[in-house]
Amino acid sequence: MAKRPFKFRLLELCTDEEPHWNNDLVNQVAKEYGAENNKFMKETLNFDLIELAAFGFLQDIEQKVDDEGVWLKGALLHKYVITDYGKARAQDACLGPDIGLKKKREAGEI
Amino acid sequence: MVDTEQMRIKEHENRIRSGYMWALFCAVLWGLWYIPGTVVWTIEPFTGMLEEVSGMISGDGPLVIVAALVTAFNALTVIIALMVWNGTLLRLPELGRTLREFKPCSKWFLIGSVCGGPIAIFGSFMAMAFIGGAFAAVAGLLYPGVGSITANLWYGEKITKRAAVGILVIIAGGVTIFGGGLINDIQSAEGVAWLGYLGGAMAALGWGLEGAIAGVGLEVSESDTGLTARFVFELLLWWIIIIPALAIAGFPMYEYAIQVFQPIPLLVMVFAGITFGFCYVSWYKSFPLIGVGRGQGVANLYGLMSIIFLFLFLGSTPAWTVFVGGLLCIAGAFIMFTEESLEIETLRG
């Protein structure tokens, strides 16, 4: 299947409604697009997350200092979770109606 | 133990600051664009084309036809500058991916390109031709009002009280400049250059709507690729629809288009492409960081920049109302600039 734009994919990864650390999301997408060793590309992807949070798609729920240097030693790591607005926009904008419904499915609503 | 909350606030402040920085870059480059935009009306082949078309139709029509060719070349040189930019940033594959997602994403850039290109940029060239560079620049100053109100009504983008005050002061500045020129014109013997004022209004409306519409596409795409997508659509609009349609109507579009490929006109158009292309890059970069309304508000300083540049490079001194209006625009931009940054942690209400 053809790859979709970075932000679509980042959003898609968040539609499991679980919280994710920014470095995990960035590394996952960078790997899928063949850019695991491309620091510049990873910065770009991280900036996409910041933008998605600024637009209210994701919520920055927790921060910790990157002591181990998994992203950038001494900098902050952010944990994001998708918002209701993000889910609504993701459904009508880029990912179709059947995403982000894990919790509903588990609750037996669908 | 490092206070993560403090670090988070610091990160956020940096983000807002870089957003304002991008908007300011946009203002400088945008102001510079009015130099080639004004000069283009004094050089061949555009002067020759104007003469020939004047022999075909009467009234104000010929200037509008030439403005179409100028805008089409503006789109072409902008796209060349942006392709180089995206290539350097390794974004070309992402551009392809963005364009392919027409329904969810790039359709917004198509609609934005109609507002930005055939309405706003074309309107600006008309205002430059009929009235002059300084007027064209300041006429567009009203666009942040259109942009923030549309973004607020349509998808509830926040406008804080302070930002609202800033926008109002900027609009007051725009009205001073617009009104001053119009009153002068009405009193003068030559009458009012209505098409020039119409062009100015098209610039304000087109750019305001473009910002708000592009905001929706930008939510799910990257700013560099989103912007390039918008200009790809504008390029197609001009070269596949408008220019061929004018040629079929009998105007010598292609004859003069070929003549643009000489050193002087090419240099002027490339100057236009580089300044305008990168002004848009900075503009679109500021939107996700500080929001459409504020991004447009600060970028509005272009009105004053253009007056300074036009004075320095072309020696044209505008009327005093233009200076007063320009000062109001700076004041308004600073009112928005000094906003407490945590008020805009999320951009949507």
Tab-separated table of C-alpha atoms in Angstrom:
chain	number	residue	atom	x	y	z
A	1	MET	CA	0.000	0.000	0.000
A	2	ALA	CA	1.232	3.494	-0.829
A	3	LYS	CA	2.642	5.427	2.079
A	4	ARG	CA	0.652	8.359	3.404
A	5	PRO	CA	1.903	11.741	4.608
A	6	PHE	CA	3.846	11.799	7.891
A	7	LYS	CA	1.140	13.466	9.941
A	8	PHE	CA	-1.488	10.959	8.777
A	9	ARG	CA	0.713	8.109	9.948
A	10	LEU	CA	1.601	9.730	13.284
A	11	LEU	CA	-2.063	10.321	13.948
A	12	GLU	CA	-2.917	6.785	12.919
A	13	LEU	CA	-0.436	5.386	15.449
A	14	CYS	CA	-2.192	7.404	18.157
A	15	THR	CA	-5.661	6.116	17.292
A	16	ASP	CA	-5.144	3.113	19.587
A	17	GLU	CA	-6.029	5.698	22.264
A	18	GLU	CA	-3.002	4.709	24.309
A	19	PRO	CA	-0.483	7.344	25.412
A	20	HIS	CA	2.805	7.337	23.474
A	21	TRP	CA	6.185	8.937	24.099
A	22	ASN	CA	7.324	11.238	21.301
A	23	ASN	CA	10.574	9.341	20.714
A	24	ASP	CA	8.677	6.055	20.249
A	25	LEU	CA	6.290	7.572	17.703
A	26	VAL	CA	9.103	9.300	15.816
A	27	ASN	CA	11.298	6.194	15.725
A	28	GLN	CA	8.429	4.013	14.546
A	29	VAL	CA	7.496	6.324	11.661
A	30	ALA	CA	11.131	7.024	10.727
A	31	LYS	CA	11.677	3.257	10.489
A	32	GLU	CA	8.638	2.757	8.263
A	33	TYR	CA	9.792	5.523	5.883
A	34	GLY	CA	13.368	4.261	5.769
A	35	ALA	CA	14.828	7.162	7.732
A	36	GLU	CA	15.906	5.485	10.976
A	37	ASN	CA	19.383	6.989	10.791
A	38	ASN	CA	18.299	10.365	9.529
A	39	LYS	CA	18.463	12.757	12.485
A	40	PHE	CA	17.089	15.666	10.426
A	41	MET	CA	14.045	13.654	9.365
A	42	LYS	CA	13.403	12.677	12.972
A	43	GLU	CA	13.506	16.323	14.059
A	44	THR	CA	10.951	17.042	11.357
A	45	LEU	CA	8.709	14.250	12.582
A	46	ASN	CA	9.000	15.506	16.161
A	47	PHE	CA	7.979	18.940	14.960
A	48	ASP	CA	4.938	17.352	13.287
A	49	LEU	CA	3.929	16.027	16.709
A	50	ILE	CA	4.325	19.501	18.234
A	51	GLU	CA	2.086	20.878	15.499
A	52	LEU	CA	-0.509	18.152	15.982
A	53	ALA	CA	-0.569	19.036	19.690
A	54	ALA	CA	-0.803	22.758	18.909
A	55	PHE	CA	-3.837	22.096	16.705
A	56	GLY	CA	-5.461	20.145	19.558
A	57	PHE	CA	-5.293	16.695	17.887
A	58	LEU	CA	-2.986	15.351	20.589
A	59	GLN	CA	-2.675	16.242	24.242
A	60	ASP	CA	0.697	16.481	25.947
A	61	ILE	CA	-0.130	14.615	29.171
A	62	GLU	CA	3.263	13.908	30.721
A	63	GLN	CA	6.857	15.061	30.421
A	64	LYS	CA	10.123	13.653	31.658
A	65	VAL	CA	13.752	14.606	31.271
A	66	ASP	CA	15.615	12.417	28.805
A	67	ASP	CA	18.305	11.200	31.228
A	68	GLU	CA	19.310	8.192	29.134
A	69	GLY	CA	19.624	10.091	25.881
A	70	VAL	CA	16.965	8.064	24.011
A	71	TRP	CA	16.003	11.224	22.133
A	72	LEU	CA	18.203	14.160	23.137
A	73	LYS	CA	20.029	13.942	26.442
A	74	GLY	CA	18.846	16.570	28.900
A	75	ALA	CA	15.835	17.605	26.792
A	76	LEU	CA	12.207	16.912	27.600
A	77	LEU	CA	10.336	13.886	26.351
A	78	HIS	CA	6.602	14.301	25.836
A	79	LYS	CA	3.852	11.750	26.195
A	80	TYR	CA	0.917	12.329	23.867
A	81	VAL	CA	-2.587	10.929	23.762
A	82	ILE	CA	-5.159	11.551	21.033
A	83	THR	CA	-8.026	13.932	21.911
A	84	ASP	CA	-11.701	13.613	20.966
A	85	TYR	CA	-11.196	16.438	18.499
A	86	GLY	CA	-8.206	14.600	17.067
A	87	LYS	CA	-10.249	11.432	16.695
A	88	ALA	CA	-13.099	13.269	15.002
A	89	ARG	CA	-10.774	15.064	12.577
A	90	ALA	CA	-8.752	11.919	11.956
A	91	GLN	CA	-11.914	10.068	11.032
A	92	ASP	CA	-13.303	12.601	8.617
A	93	ALA	CA	-9.995	13.921	7.384
A	94	CYS	CA	-7.577	11.177	6.771
A	95	LEU	CA	-8.114	7.772	8.247
A	96	GLY	CA	-11.671	6.717	7.595
A	97	PRO	CA	-14.533	5.974	9.957
A	98	ASP	CA	-13.277	2.741	11.501
A	99	ILE	CA	-10.292	4.055	13.428
A	100	GLY	CA	-9.775	5.051	17.017
A	101	LEU	CA	-12.540	2.884	18.204
A	102	LYS	CA	-10.563	0.386	20.207
A	103	LYS	CA	-12.142	1.354	23.496
A	104	LYS	CA	-15.659	1.248	22.096
A	105	ARG	CA	-14.986	-2.153	20.653
A	106	GLU	CA	-13.648	-3.411	23.968
A	107	ALA	CA	-16.669	-2.034	25.747
A	108	GLY	CA	-18.854	-4.073	23.392
A	109	GLU	CA	-20.542	-0.996	21.932
A	110	ILE	CA	-19.719	-2.102	18.391
B	1	MET	CA	15.782	17.357	40.269
B	2	VAL	CA	15.010	19.463	37.227
B	3	ASP	CA	11.596	21.037	37.223
B	4	THR	CA	9.927	19.511	34.177
B	5	GLU	CA	7.095	22.015	34.378
B	6	GLN	CA	9.551	24.881	34.019
B	7	MET	CA	11.232	23.154	31.078
B	8	ARG	CA	7.869	22.601	29.464
B	9	ILE	CA	6.962	26.279	29.796
B	10	LYS	CA	10.350	27.223	28.385
B	11	GLU	CA	9.853	24.917	25.388
B	12	HIS	CA	6.453	26.418	24.782
B	13	GLU	CA	7.795	29.969	24.945
B	14	ASN	CA	10.505	29.071	22.446
B	15	ARG	CA	7.888	27.680	20.107
B	16	ILE	CA	5.804	30.852	20.238
B	17	ARG	CA	8.915	32.974	19.779
B	18	SER	CA	10.018	31.065	16.683
B	19	GLY	CA	6.490	31.426	15.330
B	20	TYR	CA	6.726	35.195	15.634
B	21	MET	CA	10.205	35.107	14.100
B	22	TRP	CA	8.901	33.276	11.021
B	23	ALA	CA	6.059	35.770	10.705
B	24	LEU	CA	8.564	38.633	10.832
B	25	PHE	CA	10.741	37.038	8.113
B	26	CYS	CA	7.597	36.792	6.046
B	27	ALA	CA	6.953	40.527	6.480
B	28	VAL	CA	10.454	41.482	5.244
B	29	LEU	CA	10.343	39.196	2.199
B	30	TRP	CA	6.789	40.143	1.366
B	31	GLY	CA	7.731	43.832	1.510
B	32	LEU	CA	10.618	43.180	-0.882
B	33	TRP	CA	8.253	41.504	-3.358
B	34	TYR	CA	6.636	44.856	-4.180
B	35	ILE	CA	9.884	46.024	-5.819
B	36	PRO	CA	9.809	43.512	-8.713
B	37	GLY	CA	6.011	43.795	-8.628
B	38	THR	CA	6.235	47.504	-9.387
B	39	VAL	CA	9.232	47.340	-11.724
B	40	VAL	CA	7.586	44.718	-13.925
B	41	TRP	CA	5.152	47.361	-15.244
B	42	THR	CA	7.988	49.415	-16.691
B	43	ILE	CA	9.903	46.741	-18.617
B	44	GLU	CA	9.554	44.811	-21.852
B	45	PRO	CA	7.835	42.579	-22.885
B	46	PHE	CA	5.061	43.660	-20.517
B	47	THR	CA	4.971	47.292	-21.713
B	48	GLY	CA	4.867	46.138	-25.331
B	49	MET	CA	2.118	43.670	-24.541
B	50	LEU	CA	0.119	46.398	-22.818
B	51	GLU	CA	0.425	48.544	-25.924
B	52	GLU	CA	-0.673	45.767	-28.258
B	53	VAL	CA	-3.618	44.705	-26.092
B	54	SER	CA	-4.641	48.380	-25.741
B	55	GLY	CA	-5.110	48.364	-29.500
B	56	MET	CA	-7.476	45.381	-29.200
B	57	ILE	CA	-9.719	46.449	-26.333
B	58	SER	CA	-10.346	49.803	-24.726
B	59	GLY	CA	-10.645	50.983	-21.134
B	60	ASP	CA	-8.958	49.250	-18.221
B	61	GLY	CA	-9.075	45.786	-19.773
B	62	PRO	CA	-5.514	45.664	-21.187
B	63	LEU	CA	-3.877	46.108	-17.764
B	64	VAL	CA	-5.950	43.233	-16.410
B	65	ILE	CA	-4.869	40.945	-19.273
B	66	VAL	CA	-1.183	41.789	-18.724
B	67	ALA	CA	-1.647	41.318	-14.962
B	68	ALA	CA	-2.792	37.753	-15.717
B	69	LEU	CA	0.463	36.976	-17.539
B	70	VAL	CA	2.548	38.621	-14.799
B	71	THR	CA	0.774	36.591	-12.095
B	72	ALA	CA	1.193	33.386	-14.089
B	73	PHE	CA	4.961	33.998	-14.303
B	74	ASN	CA	5.019	34.865	-10.611
B	75	ALA	CA	3.506	31.441	-9.889
B	76	LEU	CA	6.068	29.773	-12.144
B	77	THR	CA	9.123	31.344	-10.499
B	78	VAL	CA	7.688	30.746	-7.018
B	79	ILE	CA	7.285	27.054	-7.783
B	80	ILE	CA	10.921	26.855	-8.971
B	81	ALA	CA	12.116	28.462	-5.706
B	82	LEU	CA	9.937	26.103	-3.666
B	83	MET	CA	11.077	22.981	-5.498
B	84	VAL	CA	14.676	23.877	-4.659
B	85	TRP	CA	13.643	24.474	-1.041
B	86	ASN	CA	11.782	21.160	-0.741
B	87	GLY	CA	14.576	19.323	-2.486
B	88	THR	CA	17.111	20.631	0.013
B	89	LEU	CA	14.885	19.634	2.923
B	90	LEU	CA	14.396	16.130	1.445
B	91	ARG	CA	10.659	16.818	1.244
B	92	LEU	CA	9.889	15.918	-2.388
B	93	PRO	CA	8.580	12.401	-1.578
B	94	GLU	CA	6.390	13.927	1.137
B	95	LEU	CA	5.100	16.447	-1.427
B	96	GLY	CA	3.988	13.563	-3.645
B	97	ARG	CA	2.282	11.872	-0.715
B	98	THR	CA	0.501	15.110	0.243
B	99	LEU	CA	-0.732	15.787	-3.300
B	100	ARG	CA	-2.070	12.240	-3.610
B	101	GLU	CA	-4.285	12.720	-0.529
B	102	PHE	CA	-6.651	15.004	-2.400
B	103	LYS	CA	-9.914	14.514	-0.548
B	104	PRO	CA	-8.669	14.649	3.031
B	105	CYS	CA	-5.868	17.104	2.568
B	106	SER	CA	-4.751	18.708	-0.648
B	107	LYS	CA	-8.237	19.829	-1.726
B	108	TRP	CA	-7.864	22.543	0.936
B	109	PHE	CA	-4.724	23.738	-0.791
B	110	LEU	CA	-6.555	23.765	-4.128
B	111	ILE	CA	-9.265	26.023	-2.668
B	112	GLY	CA	-6.570	28.073	-0.902
B	113	SER	CA	-4.722	28.484	-4.193
B	114	VAL	CA	-7.822	29.932	-5.861
B	115	CYS	CA	-8.158	32.491	-3.052
B	116	GLY	CA	-4.434	33.240	-2.940
B	117	GLY	CA	-3.632	33.236	-6.670
B	118	PRO	CA	-6.316	34.438	-9.088
B	119	ILE	CA	-7.924	36.522	-6.331
B	120	ALA	CA	-5.215	37.910	-4.027
B	121	ILE	CA	-1.968	37.957	-6.046
B	122	PHE	CA	-3.744	38.913	-9.265
B	123	GLY	CA	-5.628	41.626	-7.349
B	124	SER	CA	-2.329	42.929	-5.971
B	125	PHE	CA	-0.801	43.182	-9.430
B	126	MET	CA	-3.912	45.039	-10.574
B	127	ALA	CA	-3.599	47.469	-7.659
B	128	MET	CA	0.109	47.957	-8.457
B	129	ALA	CA	-0.679	48.670	-12.095
B	130	PHE	CA	-3.624	51.013	-11.570
B	131	ILE	CA	-2.539	52.855	-8.440
B	132	GLY	CA	0.998	51.898	-7.389
B	133	GLY	CA	3.138	49.600	-5.266
B	134	ALA	CA	2.687	51.317	-1.903
B	135	PHE	CA	-1.073	51.355	-2.275
B	136	ALA	CA	-1.190	47.710	-3.367
B	137	ALA	CA	0.849	46.768	-0.320
B	138	VAL	CA	-1.201	48.609	2.232
B	139	ALA	CA	-4.531	47.692	0.656
B	140	GLY	CA	-3.834	44.073	1.494
B	141	LEU	CA	-3.332	45.012	5.138
B	142	LEU	CA	-6.929	44.271	5.963
B	143	TYR	CA	-6.480	40.561	5.361
B	144	PRO	CA	-5.719	39.508	8.991
B	145	GLY	CA	-9.171	40.750	9.929
B	146	VAL	CA	-10.735	38.523	7.257
B	147	GLY	CA	-8.442	35.611	8.233
B	148	SER	CA	-8.975	35.655	11.984
B	149	ILE	CA	-12.709	36.216	11.781
B	150	THR	CA	-13.110	33.375	9.262
B	151	ALA	CA	-10.898	31.030	11.337
B	152	ASN	CA	-12.838	31.949	14.461
B	153	LEU	CA	-16.308	31.461	12.955
B	154	TRP	CA	-15.431	28.359	10.980
B	155	TYR	CA	-13.325	26.230	13.302
B	156	GLY	CA	-13.285	28.241	16.511
B	157	GLU	CA	-9.678	29.388	16.503
B	158	LYS	CA	-9.074	31.411	19.637
B	159	ILE	CA	-8.801	35.169	19.434
B	160	THR	CA	-7.772	36.565	22.819
B	161	LYS	CA	-8.893	40.045	23.827
B	162	ARG	CA	-5.403	41.394	23.277
B	163	ALA	CA	-5.121	39.861	19.815
B	164	ALA	CA	-8.510	41.325	18.949
B	165	VAL	CA	-7.332	44.799	19.994
B	166	GLY	CA	-4.176	44.350	17.898
B	167	ILE	CA	-6.190	43.260	14.869
B	168	LEU	CA	-8.496	46.271	15.256
B	169	VAL	CA	-5.554	48.699	15.394
B	170	ILE	CA	-4.043	47.072	12.287
B	171	ILE	CA	-7.355	47.360	10.470
B	172	ALA	CA	-7.609	51.033	11.488
B	173	GLY	CA	-4.163	51.490	9.921
B	174	GLY	CA	-5.300	49.775	6.730
B	175	VAL	CA	-8.411	51.930	6.518
B	176	THR	CA	-6.359	55.123	6.960
B	177	ILE	CA	-4.140	54.191	4.042
B	178	PHE	CA	-7.015	53.053	1.845
B	179	GLY	CA	-9.262	55.998	2.691
B	180	GLY	CA	-6.523	58.623	2.290
B	181	GLY	CA	-5.752	57.559	-1.267
B	182	LEU	CA	-9.385	57.249	-2.214
B	183	ILE	CA	-10.244	60.765	-0.966
B	184	ASN	CA	-7.283	62.148	-2.905
B	185	ASP	CA	-8.430	60.332	-6.046
B	186	ILE	CA	-11.988	61.569	-5.767
B	187	GLN	CA	-10.701	65.144	-5.532
B	188	SER	CA	-8.292	64.764	-8.453
B	189	ALA	CA	-9.217	65.397	-12.069
B	190	GLU	CA	-8.282	61.934	-13.279
B	191	GLY	CA	-11.073	60.287	-11.332
B	192	VAL	CA	-11.013	57.144	-9.251
B	193	ALA	CA	-9.042	54.098	-10.424
B	194	TRP	CA	-11.799	51.730	-9.338
B	195	LEU	CA	-10.145	48.596	-10.696
B	196	GLY	CA	-7.079	49.371	-8.572
B	197	TYR	CA	-9.229	49.590	-5.442
B	198	LEU	CA	-11.044	46.436	-6.465
B	199	GLY	CA	-7.610	44.767	-6.786
B	200	GLY	CA	-6.698	45.970	-3.306
B	201	ALA	CA	-9.921	44.559	-1.875
B	202	MET	CA	-9.335	41.262	-3.713
B	203	ALA	CA	-5.898	41.052	-2.091
B	204	ALA	CA	-7.322	41.511	1.401
B	205	LEU	CA	-10.191	39.081	0.920
B	206	GLY	CA	-8.177	36.461	-0.975
B	207	TRP	CA	-5.248	36.308	1.427
B	208	GLY	CA	-7.491	36.313	4.480
B	209	LEU	CA	-9.559	33.394	3.200
B	210	GLU	CA	-6.472	31.561	1.975
B	211	GLY	CA	-4.948	31.637	5.466
B	212	ALA	CA	-8.071	30.288	7.094
B	213	ILE	CA	-8.665	27.584	4.450
B	214	ALA	CA	-5.024	26.505	4.342
B	215	GLY	CA	-5.166	26.186	8.144
B	216	VAL	CA	-7.437	23.149	7.724
B	217	GLY	CA	-5.080	21.446	5.258
B	218	LEU	CA	-2.055	22.275	7.384
B	219	GLU	CA	-3.523	20.384	10.339
B	220	VAL	CA	-2.760	17.129	8.567
B	221	SER	CA	0.221	18.063	6.380
B	222	GLU	CA	3.646	19.624	6.754
B	223	SER	CA	3.923	23.344	6.110
B	224	ASP	CA	6.625	23.192	3.406
B	225	THR	CA	4.854	20.522	1.408
B	226	GLY	CA	1.424	22.044	2.041
B	227	LEU	CA	2.577	25.357	0.690
B	228	THR	CA	4.196	23.806	-2.353
B	229	ALA	CA	1.008	21.859	-3.021
B	230	ARG	CA	-0.877	25.160	-2.926
B	231	PHE	CA	1.450	26.687	-5.548
B	232	VAL	CA	1.355	23.573	-7.730
B	233	PHE	CA	-2.411	24.108	-7.942
B	234	GLU	CA	-2.006	27.803	-8.644
B	235	LEU	CA	0.498	27.051	-11.398
B	236	LEU	CA	-1.963	24.634	-13.017
B	237	LEU	CA	-4.818	27.135	-12.722
B	238	TRP	CA	-2.850	29.775	-14.603
B	239	TRP	CA	-1.096	27.700	-17.239
B	240	ILE	CA	-3.778	25.096	-17.951
B	241	ILE	CA	-6.947	27.163	-17.569
B	242	ILE	CA	-6.566	30.952	-17.496
B	243	ILE	CA	-3.693	31.665	-19.919
B	244	PRO	CA	-4.964	29.221	-22.606
B	245	ALA	CA	-8.478	30.649	-22.194
B	246	LEU	CA	-7.178	34.180	-22.773
B	247	ALA	CA	-5.140	32.960	-25.746
B	248	ILE	CA	-8.229	31.332	-27.254
B	249	ALA	CA	-10.054	34.640	-26.732
B	250	GLY	CA	-7.473	36.131	-29.079
B	251	PHE	CA	-4.994	37.813	-26.755
B	252	PRO	CA	-1.280	37.387	-27.562
B	253	MET	CA	-0.479	35.469	-24.362
B	254	TYR	CA	2.049	32.940	-25.698
B	255	GLU	CA	3.840	35.427	-27.963
B	256	TYR	CA	4.695	37.593	-24.983
B	257	ALA	CA	5.188	34.658	-22.600
B	258	ILE	CA	8.081	33.503	-24.816
B	259	GLN	CA	9.574	36.990	-24.764
B	260	VAL	CA	9.806	36.898	-20.970
B	261	PHE	CA	12.775	34.562	-21.402
B	262	GLN	CA	15.314	37.388	-21.726
B	263	PRO	CA	17.771	38.506	-19.036
B	264	ILE	CA	15.935	41.551	-17.626
B	265	PRO	CA	12.336	40.287	-17.368
B	266	LEU	CA	13.639	36.921	-16.210
B	267	LEU	CA	15.715	38.569	-13.481
B	268	VAL	CA	12.738	40.606	-12.281
B	269	MET	CA	10.439	37.575	-12.252
B	270	VAL	CA	13.021	35.418	-10.452
B	271	PHE	CA	13.410	38.173	-7.857
B	272	ALA	CA	9.625	38.086	-7.447
B	273	GLY	CA	9.648	34.289	-7.211
B	274	ILE	CA	12.343	34.102	-4.560
B	275	THR	CA	10.932	36.835	-2.315
B	276	PHE	CA	7.370	35.641	-2.668
B	277	GLY	CA	8.174	31.933	-2.402
B	278	PHE	CA	10.114	32.331	0.821
B	279	CYS	CA	7.687	34.848	2.248
B	280	TYR	CA	5.050	32.131	1.892
B	281	VAL	CA	7.388	29.523	3.431
B	282	SER	CA	7.752	31.704	6.531
B	283	TRP	CA	4.065	32.561	6.535
B	284	TYR	CA	2.906	28.942	6.497
B	285	LYS	CA	5.518	28.013	9.115
B	286	SER	CA	4.172	30.579	11.537
B	287	PHE	CA	0.553	29.368	11.299
B	288	PRO	CA	0.924	26.108	13.257
B	289	LEU	CA	3.099	27.818	15.861
B	290	ILE	CA	1.075	30.916	16.678
B	291	GLY	CA	-2.189	30.475	14.759
B	292	VAL	CA	-3.542	31.963	11.579
B	293	GLY	CA	-4.736	35.253	13.104
B	294	ARG	CA	-1.494	36.113	14.889
B	295	GLY	CA	0.699	34.854	12.052
B	296	GLN	CA	-1.115	37.136	9.669
B	297	GLY	CA	-1.076	40.009	12.142
B	298	VAL	CA	2.704	40.106	12.501
B	299	ALA	CA	3.301	39.392	8.836
B	300	ASN	CA	1.260	42.529	8.255
B	301	LEU	CA	4.366	44.558	8.971
B	302	TYR	CA	5.049	43.885	5.288
B	303	GLY	CA	2.955	46.989	4.586
B	304	LEU	CA	5.506	49.200	6.262
B	305	MET	CA	8.475	47.220	4.935
B	306	SER	CA	7.215	47.668	1.387
B	307	ILE	CA	6.922	51.434	1.833
B	308	ILE	CA	10.512	51.587	3.123
B	309	PHE	CA	11.859	49.358	0.331
B	310	LEU	CA	9.936	51.171	-2.402
B	311	PHE	CA	11.324	54.442	-1.100
B	312	LEU	CA	14.892	53.130	-0.884
B	313	PHE	CA	14.986	51.327	-4.230
B	314	LEU	CA	12.547	53.253	-6.400
B	315	GLY	CA	12.469	56.628	-4.658
B	316	SER	CA	8.701	56.729	-4.433
B	317	THR	CA	7.303	58.655	-1.467
B	318	PRO	CA	3.761	57.786	-0.483
B	319	ALA	CA	1.123	60.136	0.954
B	320	TRP	CA	1.123	60.992	4.682
B	321	THR	CA	-1.951	58.831	5.262
B	322	VAL	CA	0.182	55.863	4.216
B	323	PHE	CA	2.734	56.687	6.920
B	324	VAL	CA	0.089	57.102	9.618
B	325	GLY	CA	-1.564	53.871	8.559
B	326	GLY	CA	1.793	52.092	8.510
B	327	LEU	CA	2.526	53.223	12.073
B	328	LEU	CA	-0.872	51.965	13.232
B	329	CYS	CA	-0.077	48.601	11.650
B	330	ILE	CA	3.202	48.352	13.575
B	331	ALA	CA	1.441	49.317	16.804
B	332	GLY	CA	-1.193	46.648	16.209
B	333	ALA	CA	1.409	43.987	15.470
B	334	PHE	CA	3.234	44.842	18.705
B	335	ILE	CA	0.039	44.609	20.740
B	336	MET	CA	-0.330	41.051	19.407
B	337	PHE	CA	3.365	40.307	19.890
B	338	THR	CA	3.395	41.083	23.616
B	339	GLU	CA	0.651	38.569	24.327
B	340	GLU	CA	1.249	36.249	27.282
B	341	SER	CA	2.402	33.109	25.499
B	342	LEU	CA	0.628	30.565	27.720
B	343	GLU	CA	-2.706	31.969	26.663
B	344	ILE	CA	-2.146	30.292	23.330
B	345	GLU	CA	-0.937	26.877	24.457
B	346	THR	CA	-3.516	25.291	22.224
B	347	LEU	CA	-4.678	27.237	19.226
B	348	ARG	CA	-8.203	25.924	19.033
B	349	GLY	CA	-10.972	26.820	21.440
